[in-house]
XYZ file of C-alpha atoms in Angstrom:
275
model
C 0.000 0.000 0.000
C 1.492 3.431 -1.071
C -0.566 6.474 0.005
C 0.376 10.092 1.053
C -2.277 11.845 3.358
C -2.166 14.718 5.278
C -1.794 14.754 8.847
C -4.266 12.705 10.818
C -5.612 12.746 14.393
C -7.587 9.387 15.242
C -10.247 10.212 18.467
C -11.198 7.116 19.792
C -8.499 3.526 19.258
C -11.158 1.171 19.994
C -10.477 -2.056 17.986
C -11.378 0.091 14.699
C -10.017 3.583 15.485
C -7.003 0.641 16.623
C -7.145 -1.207 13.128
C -6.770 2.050 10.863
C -3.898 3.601 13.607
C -2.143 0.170 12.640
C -3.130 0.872 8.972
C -2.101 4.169 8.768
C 1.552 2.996 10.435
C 2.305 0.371 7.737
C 5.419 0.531 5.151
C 4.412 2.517 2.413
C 2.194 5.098 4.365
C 3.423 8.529 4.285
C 1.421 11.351 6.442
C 3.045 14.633 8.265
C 1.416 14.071 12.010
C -0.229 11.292 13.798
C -2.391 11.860 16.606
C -4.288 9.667 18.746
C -6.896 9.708 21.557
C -8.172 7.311 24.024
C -9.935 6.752 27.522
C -7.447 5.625 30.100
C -4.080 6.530 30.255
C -3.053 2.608 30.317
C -3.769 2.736 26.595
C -2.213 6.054 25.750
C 0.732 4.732 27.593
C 1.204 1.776 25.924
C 0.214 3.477 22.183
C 3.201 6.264 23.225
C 5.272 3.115 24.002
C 4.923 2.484 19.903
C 5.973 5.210 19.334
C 2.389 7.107 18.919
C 1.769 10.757 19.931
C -1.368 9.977 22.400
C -3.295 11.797 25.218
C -6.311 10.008 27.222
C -9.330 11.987 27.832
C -9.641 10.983 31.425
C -6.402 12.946 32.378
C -6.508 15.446 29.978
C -9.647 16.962 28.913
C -8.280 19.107 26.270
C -6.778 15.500 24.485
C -9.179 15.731 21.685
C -8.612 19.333 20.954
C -5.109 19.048 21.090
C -4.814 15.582 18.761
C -7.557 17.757 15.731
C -5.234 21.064 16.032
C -2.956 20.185 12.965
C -4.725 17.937 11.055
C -6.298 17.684 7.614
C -8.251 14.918 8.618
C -9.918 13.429 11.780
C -11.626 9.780 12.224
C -14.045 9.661 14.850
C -13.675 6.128 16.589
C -15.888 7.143 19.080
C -19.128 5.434 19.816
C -22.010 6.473 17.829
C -24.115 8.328 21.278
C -20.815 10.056 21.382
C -20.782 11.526 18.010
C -22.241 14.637 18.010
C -20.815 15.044 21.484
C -17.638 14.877 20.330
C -18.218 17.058 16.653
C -19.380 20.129 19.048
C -16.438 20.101 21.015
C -13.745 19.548 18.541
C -15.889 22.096 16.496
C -13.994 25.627 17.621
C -10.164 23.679 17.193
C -10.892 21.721 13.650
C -9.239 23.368 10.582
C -11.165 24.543 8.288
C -10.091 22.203 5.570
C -9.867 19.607 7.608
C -11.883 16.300 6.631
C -14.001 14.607 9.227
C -14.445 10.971 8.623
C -16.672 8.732 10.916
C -17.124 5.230 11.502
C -20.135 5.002 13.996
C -23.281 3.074 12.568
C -26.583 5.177 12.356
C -25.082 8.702 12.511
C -25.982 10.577 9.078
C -23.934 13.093 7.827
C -25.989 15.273 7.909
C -26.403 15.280 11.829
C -22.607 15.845 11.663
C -22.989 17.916 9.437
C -25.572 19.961 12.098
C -22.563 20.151 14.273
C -19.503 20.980 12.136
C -18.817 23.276 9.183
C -16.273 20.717 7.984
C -17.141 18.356 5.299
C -17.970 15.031 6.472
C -17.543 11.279 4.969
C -19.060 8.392 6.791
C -17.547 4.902 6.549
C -18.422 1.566 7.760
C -15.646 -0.760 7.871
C -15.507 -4.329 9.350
C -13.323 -6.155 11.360
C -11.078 -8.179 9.579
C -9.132 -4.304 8.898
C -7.537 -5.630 11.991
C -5.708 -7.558 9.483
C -5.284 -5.466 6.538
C -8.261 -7.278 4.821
C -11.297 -5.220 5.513
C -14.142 -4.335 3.478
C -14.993 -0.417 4.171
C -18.462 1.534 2.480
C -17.892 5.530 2.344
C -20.319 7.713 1.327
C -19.578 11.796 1.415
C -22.259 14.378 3.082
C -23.390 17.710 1.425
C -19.984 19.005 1.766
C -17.713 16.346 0.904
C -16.033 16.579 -2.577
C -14.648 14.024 -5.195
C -11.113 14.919 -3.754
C -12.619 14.487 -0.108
C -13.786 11.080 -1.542
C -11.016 10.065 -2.656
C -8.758 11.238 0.565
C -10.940 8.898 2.754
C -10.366 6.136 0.070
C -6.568 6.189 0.761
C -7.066 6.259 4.415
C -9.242 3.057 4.199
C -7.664 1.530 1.789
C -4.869 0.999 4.532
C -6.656 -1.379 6.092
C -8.108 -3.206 2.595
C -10.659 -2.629 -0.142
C -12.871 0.176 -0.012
C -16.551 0.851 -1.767
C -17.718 4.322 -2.410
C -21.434 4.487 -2.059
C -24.830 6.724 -1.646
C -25.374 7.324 1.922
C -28.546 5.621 1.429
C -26.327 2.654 1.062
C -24.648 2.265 3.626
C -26.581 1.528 6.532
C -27.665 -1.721 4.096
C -23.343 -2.493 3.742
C -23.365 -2.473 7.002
C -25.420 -5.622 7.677
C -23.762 -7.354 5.312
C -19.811 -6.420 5.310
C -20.199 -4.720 8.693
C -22.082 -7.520 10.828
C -20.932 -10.026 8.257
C -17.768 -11.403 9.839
C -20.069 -12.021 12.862
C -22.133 -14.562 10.621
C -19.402 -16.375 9.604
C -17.994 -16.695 12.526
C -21.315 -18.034 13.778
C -21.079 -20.628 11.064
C -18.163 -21.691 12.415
C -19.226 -22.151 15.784
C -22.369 -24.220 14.362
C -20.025 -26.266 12.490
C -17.541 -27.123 14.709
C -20.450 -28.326 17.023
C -21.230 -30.383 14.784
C -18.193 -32.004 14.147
C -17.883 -32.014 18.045
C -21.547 -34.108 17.929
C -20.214 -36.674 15.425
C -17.264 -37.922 18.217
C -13.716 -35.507 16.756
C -12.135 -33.611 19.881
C -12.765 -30.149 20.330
C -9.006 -28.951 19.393
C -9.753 -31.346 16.100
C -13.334 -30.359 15.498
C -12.157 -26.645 15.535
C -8.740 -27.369 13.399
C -10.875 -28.808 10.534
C -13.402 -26.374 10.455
C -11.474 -23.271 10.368
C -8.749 -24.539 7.816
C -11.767 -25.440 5.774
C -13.360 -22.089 5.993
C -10.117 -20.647 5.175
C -9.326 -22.102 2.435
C -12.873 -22.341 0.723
C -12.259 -18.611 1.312
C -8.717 -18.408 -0.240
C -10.222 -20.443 -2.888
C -12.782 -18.180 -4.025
C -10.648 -15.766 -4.108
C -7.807 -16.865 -6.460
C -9.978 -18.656 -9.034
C -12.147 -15.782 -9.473
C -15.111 -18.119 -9.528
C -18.848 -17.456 -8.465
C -19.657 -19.123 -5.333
C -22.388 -21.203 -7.026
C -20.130 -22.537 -9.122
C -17.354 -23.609 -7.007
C -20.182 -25.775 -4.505
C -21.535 -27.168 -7.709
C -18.082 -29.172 -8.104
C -17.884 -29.888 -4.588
C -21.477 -31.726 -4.775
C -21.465 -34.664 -6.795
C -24.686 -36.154 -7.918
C -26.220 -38.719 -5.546
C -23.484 -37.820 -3.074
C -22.438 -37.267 0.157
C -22.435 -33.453 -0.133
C -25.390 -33.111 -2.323
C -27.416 -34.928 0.486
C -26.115 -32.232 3.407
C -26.882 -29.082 1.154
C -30.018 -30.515 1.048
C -31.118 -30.072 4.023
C -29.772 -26.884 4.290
C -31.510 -25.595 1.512
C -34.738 -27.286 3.388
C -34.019 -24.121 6.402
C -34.580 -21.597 3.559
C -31.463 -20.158 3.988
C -31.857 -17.520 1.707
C -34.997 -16.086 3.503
C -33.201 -16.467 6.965
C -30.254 -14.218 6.018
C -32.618 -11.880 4.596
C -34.187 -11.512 7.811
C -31.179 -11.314 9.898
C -29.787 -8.767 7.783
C -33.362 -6.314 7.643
C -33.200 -7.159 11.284
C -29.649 -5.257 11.136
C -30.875 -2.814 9.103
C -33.491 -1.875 11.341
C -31.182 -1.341 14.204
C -29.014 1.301 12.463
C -32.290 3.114 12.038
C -32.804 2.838 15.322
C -29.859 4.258 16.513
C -29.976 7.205 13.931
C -32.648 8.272 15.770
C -31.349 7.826 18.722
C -33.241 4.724 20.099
C-alpha cells in the first residue's frame, strides 16, 4: 500500500479507530502528524510506548482538541451516542479544511454535518481491517467533494478494499460487510459443534473447520469463480455433499439471512434516531 495523506488525528483507538492507527503505520504510508486519543491513560501509555503521539481523555480533557489542532483529517472512533458530542467540542479547534471521517453506525452526515462546518464522509468498515483485509463503504455528506472522496479512500484503503457508495447505502453495507464477519464466525461455531456431535475432539473439530473455511475462502478468491459454481463441483450427484446441502436448503437459507440482515438494518435506524 502506497498512500500520502495529510496529517491525521484518530479520536477514539477502539479495535477500529485501533485497526486504521495500525493501517495508517504500515510501510508505504506517508502522512506529516499522527495523533491519537483514548480513555485511560493505560492505553495512551502503551500506544506512546509504539511510538504514537497519544493523550487520554480521562487525564486530559483538552486530548481531543489538542490531537484535531494540525490535522487535515480526523476519524471519529468514538461510539455512535458520542458523536455529536464529540463534533461540538472539537468544532472551535478543527481546521477549516480539515476532513471529518466517521465510523459510527446510524449517525448521518448530515447530523454531523448539524454540528460541524467541515465536510464530512461516513464509513463503515468491518473487522477483519484488523488484518489489513477489511471491506470499508464511504459515502460523502453535502460538503464532501470528489477529492474528499477520494482522501478517505486512501485512508481506508490501509486497512483493505474500499466501496464508495450513496449514503442511502450504507446503513444496508453495514449488515452485510459490517455484521458479516459475525455470521461467519457463527457458522463456524455451528459447524464445529457439529463435528464435536459426530465424536472428533474439540481442538480437532475446531482445526478442521477453520482450515476449511479458510481455504474455501482463499479459494474463491484466487480462481475468481462465483460461489455457485465452485459448490456445484464440490457436490457430486447422488453424493455425500449433495445430500447435506439438502437439508440446508430445506431451512430456507436464503430467507433467513434476509431476515437477519433487515433485522440489522433496522437497528441502524434505530440508533440514527437515537433509540
Amino acid at each position: 500500500m502506497n498512500a500520502s495523506l495529510p496529517a491525521v488525528a484518530i479520536i477514539g483507538t477502539g479495535s477500529m479507530g485501533g485497526a486504521i492507527l495500525a493501517g495508517l503505520r504500515a510501510p508505504g504510508v506517508r502522512l506529516p502528524g499522527l495523533r491519537a486519543t483514548t480513555r485511560s491513560e493505560a492505553s495512551a501509555a502503551a500506544l506512546r510506548a509504539n511510538g504514537v503521539e497519544a493523550r487520554a481523555t480521562e487525564h486530559d480533557s483538552a486530548a481531543n482538541t489538542w490531537a484535531v489542532s494540525d490535522a487535515g483529517l480526523v476519524l471519529l472512533g468514538v461510539k455512535p451516542a458520542q458523536i455529536t458530542t464529540v463534533l461540538a467540542e472539537l468544532a472551535p479547534s478543527l481546521r477549516p479544511d480539515a476532513l471529518v471521517v466517521s465510523v459510527a453506525a446510524g449517525i448521518t452526515t448530515a447530523a454531523m454535518e448539524d454540528v460541524v462546518p467541515n465536510p464530512v464522509v461516513r464509513a463503515m468498515p468491518n473487522t477483519p481491517a484488523l488484518i489489513g483485509r477489511g471491506v470499508t463503504g464511504i459515502a460523502g455528506g453535502a460538503r464532501a467533494t470528489a477529492a474528499h472522496l477520494a482522501l478517505a479512500d486512501d485512508l481506508f484503503r490501509t486497512v483493505g478494499t474500499v466501496v464508495e457508495l450513496p449514503e442511502a447505502q450504507i446503513d444496508a453495507l453495514s449488515t452485510i460487510s459490517g455484521s458479516g464477519p459475525a455470521y461467519v464466525f457463527l457458522l463456524i461455531e455451528e459447524l464445529t459443534r457439529a463435528a464435536e456431535a459426530m465424536g472428533f475432539e474439540p481442538d480437532v473439530a475446531a482445526l478442521l473447520v477453520q482450515q476449511t473455511f479458510s481455504g474455501a475462502a482463499l479459494l474463491l478468491e484466487a480462481t475468481g469463480e462465483e460461489p455457485a459454481e465452485l459448490r456445484r463441483r464440490v457436490t457430486s450427484p447422488k453424493g455425500t455433499t449433495e445430500r447435506a446441502i439438502a437439508v440446508l436448503q430445506e431451512a430456507q437459507l436464503a430467507t433467513v439471512f434476509e431476515r437477519a440482515a433487515r433485522a440489522a438494518q433496522e437497528r441502524a435506524r434505530e440508533l440514527a434516531a437515537g433509540a
